[in-house]
CSV table of C-alpha atoms in Angstrom, one decimal:
chain,number,residue,atom,x,y,z
A,2,UNK,CA,7.5,-15.9,-11.7
A,3,UNK,CA,4.2,-14.1,-12.0
A,4,UNK,CA,4.3,-10.4,-12.9
A,5,UNK,CA,0.7,-9.6,-12.4
A,6,UNK,CA,-1.7,-7.9,-14.8
A,7,UNK,CA,-0.1,-5.6,-17.3
A,8,UNK,CA,-2.3,-4.5,-20.2
A,9,UNK,CA,-0.8,-2.1,-22.8
A,10,UNK,CA,-1.0,1.6,-21.8
A,11,UNK,CA,-2.6,2.6,-25.1
A,12,UNK,CA,-5.4,0.1,-24.9
A,13,UNK,CA,-8.7,1.9,-24.7
A,14,UNK,CA,-10.6,-0.6,-22.6
A,15,UNK,CA,-10.7,-2.1,-19.2
A,16,UNK,CA,-9.2,-5.5,-18.7
A,17,UNK,CA,-11.0,-8.0,-16.5
A,18,UNK,CA,-9.0,-10.3,-14.2
A,19,UNK,CA,-10.1,-13.1,-11.9
A,20,UNK,CA,-7.8,-14.4,-9.2
A,21,UNK,CA,-8.7,-17.6,-7.4
A,22,UNK,CA,-7.2,-19.2,-4.3
A,23,UNK,CA,-8.0,-22.9,-3.5
A,24,UNK,CA,-7.3,-24.8,-0.3
A,25,UNK,CA,-6.4,-28.4,-1.1
A,26,UNK,CA,-6.2,-31.6,0.9
A,27,UNK,CA,-3.4,-33.0,-1.3
A,28,UNK,CA,-0.3,-31.8,-3.2
A,29,UNK,CA,-0.7,-31.7,-7.0
A,30,UNK,CA,2.2,-33.4,-8.9
A,31,UNK,CA,1.6,-32.0,-12.4
A,32,UNK,CA,4.3,-32.1,-14.9
A,33,UNK,CA,5.1,-29.2,-17.2
A,34,UNK,CA,2.6,-28.9,-20.0
A,35,UNK,CA,-0.3,-30.4,-18.1
A,36,UNK,CA,-3.8,-29.8,-19.6
A,37,UNK,CA,-6.4,-27.6,-17.9
A,38,UNK,CA,-8.8,-30.5,-17.8
A,39,UNK,CA,-6.3,-32.4,-15.6
A,40,UNK,CA,-6.3,-29.4,-13.2
A,41,UNK,CA,-10.1,-29.4,-13.1
A,42,UNK,CA,-10.3,-33.1,-12.4
A,43,UNK,CA,-7.8,-32.7,-9.5
A,44,UNK,CA,-9.6,-29.7,-8.0
A,45,UNK,CA,-12.9,-31.6,-8.2
A,46,UNK,CA,-11.5,-34.3,-5.9
A,47,UNK,CA,-9.3,-32.3,-3.6
A,48,UNK,CA,-10.6,-28.7,-3.2
A,49,UNK,CA,-11.7,-28.0,0.4
A,50,UNK,CA,-12.6,-24.3,-0.1
A,51,UNK,CA,-12.0,-21.5,-2.6
A,52,UNK,CA,-12.1,-17.7,-2.8
A,53,UNK,CA,-12.3,-15.6,-5.9
A,54,UNK,CA,-11.4,-11.9,-6.4
A,55,UNK,CA,-12.5,-10.3,-9.7
A,56,UNK,CA,-11.2,-6.9,-10.8
A,57,UNK,CA,-10.8,-4.5,-13.6
A,58,UNK,CA,-7.5,-2.8,-14.5
A,59,UNK,CA,-6.1,-0.4,-17.1
A,60,UNK,CA,-2.9,1.7,-17.6
A,61,UNK,CA,-4.8,4.1,-19.9
A,62,UNK,CA,-4.9,7.4,-18.1
A,63,UNK,CA,-8.0,8.5,-20.0
A,64,UNK,CA,-10.0,5.6,-18.6
A,65,UNK,CA,-8.8,6.3,-15.0
A,66,UNK,CA,-10.2,9.8,-14.9
């Protein structure tokens, strides 16, 4: 499962994340270990719409102040 973003608490910088949701017109049947290029090719032919949510995150209390 996915645990979400979790940078180290002692890291003195913001971490940038980008979450994307894609609506597809077909089911992808990738096998474990597929290449990113395979995903890109599949999305190019089957993506109906997409939405992206960028964000910054840190566990460093000094950066949060």
